[in-house]
C-alpha cells in the first residue's frame, strides 16, 4: 500500500507539484493556467483543497486541448 504524508496544507502541496516545480525547471510556460501556457488539466468531483486524496480520483483529463478521459458526463 502507498501512503503519502503531507506536512503542509493541500494548497501548498498542489503548488509544490505544479507552480514551484515549473519555477525550478525554469519553465514559465508550465505549472499554471494562463494564455500561452502549456497545460494539461485534471478535474475531480470533490475539492482537493478540502481532501487532498481527491487527486487520486481524477474524473476528467484534458491533454493538448482534448479530453482524454471524462467520467463527469
PDB file of N, CA and C in Angstrom:
ATOM      1  N   UNK A   1       0.847  -1.190   0.000  1.00  0.00           N
ATOM      2  CA  UNK A   1       0.000   0.000   0.000  1.00  0.00           C
ATOM      3  C   UNK A   1       0.877   1.232   0.000  1.00  0.00           C
ATOM      4  N   UNK A   2       0.383   2.279  -0.651  1.00  0.00           N
ATOM      5  CA  UNK A   2       1.118   3.546  -0.694  1.00  0.00           C
ATOM      6  C   UNK A   2       0.554   4.475   0.349  1.00  0.00           C
ATOM      7  N   UNK A   3       1.430   5.164   1.024  1.00  0.00           N
ATOM      8  CA  UNK A   3       0.992   6.169   1.981  1.00  0.00           C
ATOM      9  C   UNK A   3       1.816   7.419   1.764  1.00  0.00           C
ATOM     10  N   UNK A   4       1.128   8.535   1.655  1.00  0.00           N
ATOM     11  CA  UNK A   4       1.792   9.815   1.499  1.00  0.00           C
ATOM     12  C   UNK A   4       1.445  10.656   2.708  1.00  0.00           C
ATOM     13  N   UNK A   5       2.456  11.210   3.320  1.00  0.00           N
ATOM     14  CA  UNK A   5       2.241  12.066   4.475  1.00  0.00           C
ATOM     15  C   UNK A   5       2.559  13.496   4.053  1.00  0.00           C
ATOM     16  N   UNK A   6       1.572  14.360   4.194  1.00  0.00           N
ATOM     17  CA  UNK A   6       1.759  15.761   3.846  1.00  0.00           C
ATOM     18  C   UNK A   6       2.021  16.554   5.114  1.00  0.00           C
ATOM     19  N   UNK A   7       3.068  17.324   5.085  1.00  0.00           N
ATOM     20  CA  UNK A   7       3.383  18.145   6.244  1.00  0.00           C
ATOM     21  C   UNK A   7       2.898  19.571   6.073  1.00  0.00           C
ATOM     22  N   UNK A   8       2.415  19.897   4.871  1.00  0.00           N
ATOM     23  CA  UNK A   8       1.855  21.224   4.633  1.00  0.00           C
ATOM     24  C   UNK A   8       0.405  21.058   4.223  1.00  0.00           C
ATOM     25  N   UNK A   9      -0.265  22.152   4.010  1.00  0.00           N
ATOM     26  CA  UNK A   9      -1.648  22.094   3.599  1.00  0.00           C
ATOM     27  C   UNK A   9      -1.790  21.649   2.153  1.00  0.00           C
ATOM     28  N   UNK A  10      -3.020  21.349   1.772  1.00  0.00           N
ATOM     29  CA  UNK A  10      -3.284  20.879   0.418  1.00  0.00           C
ATOM     30  C   UNK A  10      -2.870  21.913  -0.624  1.00  0.00           C
ATOM     31  N   UNK A  11      -3.169  23.160  -0.381  1.00  0.00           N
ATOM     32  CA  UNK A  11      -2.833  24.214  -1.336  1.00  0.00           C
ATOM     33  C   UNK A  11      -1.323  24.274  -1.570  1.00  0.00           C
ATOM     34  N   UNK A  12      -0.550  24.201  -0.514  1.00  0.00           N
ATOM     35  CA  UNK A  12       0.905  24.240  -0.638  1.00  0.00           C
ATOM     36  C   UNK A  12       1.431  22.991  -1.349  1.00  0.00           C
ATOM     37  N   UNK A  13       0.827  21.851  -1.084  1.00  0.00           N
ATOM     38  CA  UNK A  13       1.256  20.610  -1.735  1.00  0.00           C
ATOM     39  C   UNK A  13       0.987  20.658  -3.231  1.00  0.00           C
ATOM     40  N   UNK A  14      -0.190  21.161  -3.619  1.00  0.00           N
ATOM     41  CA  UNK A  14      -0.527  21.267  -5.035  1.00  0.00           C
ATOM     42  C   UNK A  14       0.391  22.284  -5.718  1.00  0.00           C
ATOM     43  N   UNK A  15       0.638  23.399  -5.080  1.00  0.00           N
ATOM     44  CA  UNK A  15       1.543  24.401  -5.650  1.00  0.00           C
ATOM     45  C   UNK A  15       2.945  23.828  -5.816  1.00  0.00           C
ATOM     46  N   UNK A  16       3.387  23.045  -4.868  1.00  0.00           N
ATOM     47  CA  UNK A  16       4.713  22.445  -4.940  1.00  0.00           C
ATOM     48  C   UNK A  16       4.837  21.529  -6.160  1.00  0.00           C
ATOM     49  N   UNK A  17       3.764  20.810  -6.474  1.00  0.00           N
ATOM     50  CA  UNK A  17       3.786  19.878  -7.595  1.00  0.00           C
ATOM     51  C   UNK A  17       3.580  20.560  -8.944  1.00  0.00           C
ATOM     52  N   UNK A  18       3.164  21.813  -8.950  1.00  0.00           N
ATOM     53  CA  UNK A  18       2.845  22.487 -10.210  1.00  0.00           C
ATOM     54  C   UNK A  18       3.693  23.742 -10.377  1.00  0.00           C
ATOM     55  N   UNK A  19       3.279  24.819  -9.780  1.00  0.00           N
ATOM     56  CA  UNK A  19       3.934  26.122  -9.956  1.00  0.00           C
ATOM     57  C   UNK A  19       5.387  26.080  -9.502  1.00  0.00           C
ATOM     58  N   UNK A  20       5.638  25.557  -8.327  1.00  0.00           N
ATOM     59  CA  UNK A  20       7.007  25.537  -7.796  1.00  0.00           C
ATOM     60  C   UNK A  20       7.914  24.644  -8.637  1.00  0.00           C
ATOM     61  N   UNK A  21       7.387  23.494  -9.089  1.00  0.00           N
ATOM     62  CA  UNK A  21       8.188  22.596  -9.927  1.00  0.00           C
ATOM     63  C   UNK A  21       8.543  23.269 -11.244  1.00  0.00           C
ATOM     64  N   UNK A  22       7.585  23.962 -11.852  1.00  0.00           N
ATOM     65  CA  UNK A  22       7.862  24.681 -13.105  1.00  0.00           C
ATOM     66  C   UNK A  22       8.914  25.758 -12.893  1.00  0.00           C
ATOM     67  N   UNK A  23       8.828  26.452 -11.778  1.00  0.00           N
ATOM     68  CA  UNK A  23       9.809  27.501 -11.466  1.00  0.00           C
ATOM     69  C   UNK A  23      11.210  26.892 -11.333  1.00  0.00           C
ATOM     70  N   UNK A  24      11.321  25.765 -10.651  1.00  0.00           N
ATOM     71  CA  UNK A  24      12.626  25.109 -10.504  1.00  0.00           C
ATOM     72  C   UNK A  24      13.194  24.675 -11.848  1.00  0.00           C
ATOM     73  N   UNK A  25      12.311  24.288 -12.754  1.00  0.00           N
ATOM     74  CA  UNK A  25      12.738  23.867 -14.083  1.00  0.00           C
ATOM     75  C   UNK A  25      12.969  25.048 -15.025  1.00  0.00           C
ATOM     76  N   UNK A  26      12.716  26.259 -14.507  1.00  0.00           N
ATOM     77  CA  UNK A  26      12.816  27.486 -15.319  1.00  0.00           C
ATOM     78  C   UNK A  26      11.937  27.385 -16.560  1.00  0.00           C
ATOM     79  N   UNK A  27      10.678  26.931 -16.321  1.00  0.00           N
ATOM     80  CA  UNK A  27       9.696  26.768 -17.403  1.00  0.00           C
ATOM     81  C   UNK A  27       8.451  27.584 -17.084  1.00  0.00           C
ATOM     82  N   UNK A  28       8.450  28.871 -17.418  1.00  0.00           N
ATOM     83  CA  UNK A  28       7.290  29.712 -17.129  1.00  0.00           C
ATOM     84  C   UNK A  28       6.046  29.308 -17.912  1.00  0.00           C
ATOM     85  N   UNK A  29       6.220  28.459 -18.937  1.00  0.00           N
ATOM     86  CA  UNK A  29       5.083  28.002 -19.723  1.00  0.00           C
ATOM     87  C   UNK A  29       4.398  26.795 -19.083  1.00  0.00           C
ATOM     88  N   UNK A  30       4.902  26.331 -17.961  1.00  0.00           N
ATOM     89  CA  UNK A  30       4.323  25.179 -17.254  1.00  0.00           C
ATOM     90  C   UNK A  30       3.881  25.586 -15.857  1.00  0.00           C
ATOM     91  N   UNK A  31       3.008  24.798 -15.275  1.00  0.00           N
ATOM     92  CA  UNK A  31       2.699  24.945 -13.860  1.00  0.00           C
ATOM     93  C   UNK A  31       1.511  25.805 -13.508  1.00  0.00           C
ATOM     94  N   UNK A  32       0.939  26.518 -14.494  1.00  0.00           N
ATOM     95  CA  UNK A  32      -0.229  27.345 -14.194  1.00  0.00           C
ATOM     96  C   UNK A  32      -1.084  27.477 -15.448  1.00  0.00           C
ATOM     97  N   UNK A  33      -2.269  27.970 -15.266  1.00  0.00           N
ATOM     98  CA  UNK A  33      -3.184  28.192 -16.389  1.00  0.00           C
ATOM     99  C   UNK A  33      -3.177  29.667 -16.743  1.00  0.00           C
ATOM    100  N   UNK A  34      -2.641  29.974 -17.898  1.00  0.00           N
ATOM    101  CA  UNK A  34      -2.671  31.337 -18.426  1.00  0.00           C
ATOM    102  C   UNK A  34      -2.429  31.280 -19.921  1.00  0.00           C
ATOM    103  N   UNK A  35      -2.758  32.348 -20.614  1.00  0.00           N
ATOM    104  CA  UNK A  35      -2.576  32.397 -22.057  1.00  0.00           C
ATOM    105  C   UNK A  35      -1.120  32.132 -22.409  1.00  0.00           C
ATOM    106  N   UNK A  36      -0.928  31.218 -23.345  1.00  0.00           N
ATOM    107  CA  UNK A  36       0.415  30.871 -23.785  1.00  0.00           C
ATOM    108  C   UNK A  36       1.055  29.736 -23.003  1.00  0.00           C
ATOM    109  N   UNK A  37       0.385  29.284 -21.959  1.00  0.00           N
ATOM    110  CA  UNK A  37       0.943  28.199 -21.146  1.00  0.00           C
ATOM    111  C   UNK A  37       0.641  26.848 -21.786  1.00  0.00           C
ATOM    112  N   UNK A  38       1.516  25.891 -21.530  1.00  0.00           N
ATOM    113  CA  UNK A  38       1.260  24.505 -21.903  1.00  0.00           C
ATOM    114  C   UNK A  38       0.585  23.865 -20.698  1.00  0.00           C
ATOM    115  N   UNK A  39      -0.656  23.425 -20.876  1.00  0.00           N
ATOM    116  CA  UNK A  39      -1.385  22.945 -19.707  1.00  0.00           C
ATOM    117  C   UNK A  39      -2.193  21.698 -20.024  1.00  0.00           C
ATOM    118  N   UNK A  40      -1.953  20.663 -19.275  1.00  0.00           N
ATOM    119  CA  UNK A  40      -2.869  19.543 -19.199  1.00  0.00           C
ATOM    120  C   UNK A  40      -3.643  19.779 -17.913  1.00  0.00           C
ATOM    121  N   UNK A  41      -4.928  19.489 -17.933  1.00  0.00           N
ATOM    122  CA  UNK A  41      -5.792  19.836 -16.810  1.00  0.00           C
ATOM    123  C   UNK A  41      -6.511  18.588 -16.319  1.00  0.00           C
ATOM    124  N   UNK A  42      -6.646  18.494 -15.008  1.00  0.00           N
ATOM    125  CA  UNK A  42      -7.451  17.429 -14.420  1.00  0.00           C
ATOM    126  C   UNK A  42      -8.571  18.054 -13.594  1.00  0.00           C
ATOM    127  N   UNK A  43      -9.609  17.279 -13.390  1.00  0.00           N
ATOM    128  CA  UNK A  43     -10.694  17.707 -12.506  1.00  0.00           C
ATOM    129  C   UNK A  43     -11.124  16.513 -11.667  1.00  0.00           C
ATOM    130  N   UNK A  44     -11.556  16.811 -10.472  1.00  0.00           N
ATOM    131  CA  UNK A  44     -12.085  15.797  -9.570  1.00  0.00           C
ATOM    132  C   UNK A  44     -13.507  16.193  -9.196  1.00  0.00           C
ATOM    133  N   UNK A  45     -14.264  15.249  -8.684  1.00  0.00           N
ATOM    134  CA  UNK A  45     -15.631  15.564  -8.260  1.00  0.00           C
ATOM    135  C   UNK A  45     -15.635  16.368  -6.964  1.00  0.00           C
ATOM    136  N   UNK A  46     -14.680  16.098  -6.113  1.00  0.00           N
ATOM    137  CA  UNK A  46     -14.577  16.807  -4.842  1.00  0.00           C
ATOM    138  C   UNK A  46     -13.487  17.861  -4.898  1.00  0.00           C
ATOM    139  N   UNK A  47     -13.396  18.615  -3.836  1.00  0.00           N
ATOM    140  CA  UNK A  47     -12.419  19.695  -3.755  1.00  0.00           C
ATOM    141  C   UNK A  47     -11.129  19.181  -3.116  1.00  0.00           C
ATOM    142  N   UNK A  48     -10.027  19.118  -3.870  1.00  0.00           N
ATOM    143  CA  UNK A  48      -8.777  18.626  -3.296  1.00  0.00           C
ATOM    144  C   UNK A  48      -8.201  19.541  -2.215  1.00  0.00           C
ATOM    145  N   UNK A  49      -8.673  20.780  -2.138  1.00  0.00           N
ATOM    146  CA  UNK A  49      -8.227  21.644  -1.049  1.00  0.00           C
ATOM    147  C   UNK A  49      -8.854  21.229   0.272  1.00  0.00           C
ATOM    148  N   UNK A  50     -10.020  20.585   0.205  1.00  0.00           N
ATOM    149  CA  UNK A  50     -10.671  20.054   1.401  1.00  0.00           C
ATOM    150  C   UNK A  50     -10.196  18.647   1.728  1.00  0.00           C
ATOM    151  N   UNK A  51      -9.889  17.864   0.680  1.00  0.00           N
ATOM    152  CA  UNK A  51      -9.461  16.471   0.859  1.00  0.00           C
ATOM    153  C   UNK A  51      -8.458  16.150  -0.244  1.00  0.00           C
ATOM    154  N   UNK A  52      -7.180  16.204   0.084  1.00  0.00           N
ATOM    155  CA  UNK A  52      -6.112  16.020  -0.903  1.00  0.00           C
ATOM    156  C   UNK A  52      -6.209  14.669  -1.614  1.00  0.00           C
ATOM    157  N   UNK A  53      -6.831  13.678  -0.994  1.00  0.00           N
ATOM    158  CA  UNK A  53      -6.953  12.369  -1.642  1.00  0.00           C
ATOM    159  C   UNK A  53      -7.891  12.406  -2.843  1.00  0.00           C
ATOM    160  N   UNK A  54      -8.628  13.494  -3.031  1.00  0.00           N
ATOM    161  CA  UNK A  54      -9.432  13.645  -4.250  1.00  0.00           C
ATOM    162  C   UNK A  54      -8.552  13.546  -5.491  1.00  0.00           C
ATOM    163  N   UNK A  55      -7.288  13.920  -5.371  1.00  0.00           N
ATOM    164  CA  UNK A  55      -6.384  13.851  -6.518  1.00  0.00           C
ATOM    165  C   UNK A  55      -6.095  12.423  -6.943  1.00  0.00           C
ATOM    166  N   UNK A  56      -6.463  11.441  -6.142  1.00  0.00           N
ATOM    167  CA  UNK A  56      -6.326  10.038  -6.539  1.00  0.00           C
ATOM    168  C   UNK A  56      -7.569   9.555  -7.272  1.00  0.00           C
ATOM    169  N   UNK A  57      -8.576  10.406  -7.367  1.00  0.00           N
ATOM    170  CA  UNK A  57      -9.832  10.047  -8.025  1.00  0.00           C
ATOM    171  C   UNK A  57     -10.128  11.054  -9.151  1.00  0.00           C
ATOM    172  N   UNK A  58      -9.273  11.083 -10.134  1.00  0.00           N
ATOM    173  CA  UNK A  58      -9.401  12.027 -11.245  1.00  0.00           C
ATOM    174  C   UNK A  58     -10.587  11.626 -12.124  1.00  0.00           C
ATOM    175  N   UNK A  59     -11.457  12.594 -12.411  1.00  0.00           N
ATOM    176  CA  UNK A  59     -12.654  12.323 -13.210  1.00  0.00           C
ATOM    177  C   UNK A  59     -12.558  12.901 -14.624  1.00  0.00           C
ATOM    178  N   UNK A  60     -11.667  13.861 -14.845  1.00  0.00           N
ATOM    179  CA  UNK A  60     -11.526  14.487 -16.160  1.00  0.00           C
ATOM    180  C   UNK A  60     -10.058  14.786 -16.399  1.00  0.00           C
ATOM    181  N   UNK A  61      -9.606  14.453 -17.604  1.00  0.00           N
ATOM    182  CA  UNK A  61      -8.249  14.802 -18.033  1.00  0.00           C
ATOM    183  C   UNK A  61      -8.358  15.458 -19.398  1.00  0.00           C
ATOM    184  N   UNK A  62      -7.795  16.650 -19.519  1.00  0.00           N
ATOM    185  CA  UNK A  62      -7.704  17.340 -20.799  1.00  0.00           C
ATOM    186  C   UNK A  62      -6.219  17.485 -21.104  1.00  0.00           C
ATOM    187  N   UNK A  63      -5.800  16.926 -22.231  1.00  0.00           N
ATOM    188  CA  UNK A  63      -4.400  16.979 -22.640  1.00  0.00           C
ATOM    189  C   UNK A  63      -4.330  17.547 -24.051  1.00  0.00           C
ATOM    190  N   UNK A  64      -3.468  18.515 -24.248  1.00  0.00           N
ATOM    191  CA  UNK A  64      -3.321  19.174 -25.550  1.00  0.00           C
ATOM    192  C   UNK A  64      -4.660  19.706 -26.059  1.00  0.00           C
ATOM    193  N   UNK A  65      -5.492  20.176 -25.150  1.00  0.00           N
ATOM    194  CA  UNK A  65      -6.766  20.773 -25.515  1.00  0.00           C
ATOM    195  C   UNK A  65      -7.889  19.798 -25.795  1.00  0.00           C
ATOM    196  N   UNK A  66      -7.634  18.512 -25.669  1.00  0.00           N
ATOM    197  CA  UNK A  66      -8.637  17.487 -25.958  1.00  0.00           C
ATOM    198  C   UNK A  66      -8.908  16.640 -24.727  1.00  0.00           C
ATOM    199  N   UNK A  67     -10.197  16.381 -24.430  1.00  0.00           N
ATOM    200  CA  UNK A  67     -10.479  15.482 -23.312  1.00  0.00           C
ATOM    201  C   UNK A  67     -10.030  14.063 -23.636  1.00  0.00           C
ATOM    202  N   UNK A  68      -9.232  13.488 -22.762  1.00  0.00           N
ATOM    203  CA  UNK A  68      -8.773  12.112 -22.960  1.00  0.00           C
ATOM    204  C   UNK A  68      -9.434  11.160 -21.969  1.00  0.00           C
ATOM    205  N   UNK A  69     -10.075  11.741 -20.974  1.00  0.00           N
ATOM    206  CA  UNK A  69     -10.878  10.963 -20.023  1.00  0.00           C
ATOM    207  C   UNK A  69     -11.943  11.914 -19.488  1.00  0.00           C
ATOM    208  N   UNK A  70     -13.172  11.430 -19.481  1.00  0.00           N
ATOM    209  CA  UNK A  70     -14.240  12.271 -18.944  1.00  0.00           C
ATOM    210  C   UNK A  70     -15.292  11.393 -18.276  1.00  0.00           C
ATOM    211  N   UNK A  71     -15.160  11.247 -16.986  1.00  0.00           N
ATOM    212  CA  UNK A  71     -16.127  10.498 -16.199  1.00  0.00           C
ATOM    213  C   UNK A  71     -17.178  11.418 -15.580  1.00  0.00           C
ATOM    214  N   UNK A  72     -17.173  12.704 -15.967  1.00  0.00           N
ATOM    215  CA  UNK A  72     -18.102  13.664 -15.405  1.00  0.00           C
ATOM    216  C   UNK A  72     -19.452  13.675 -16.134  1.00  0.00           C
ATOM    217  N   UNK A  73     -19.497  13.123 -17.329  1.00  0.00           N
ATOM    218  CA  UNK A  73     -20.745  13.147 -18.108  1.00  0.00           C
ATOM    219  C   UNK A  73     -21.669  12.020 -17.707  1.00  0.00           C
TER     220      UNK A  73
END
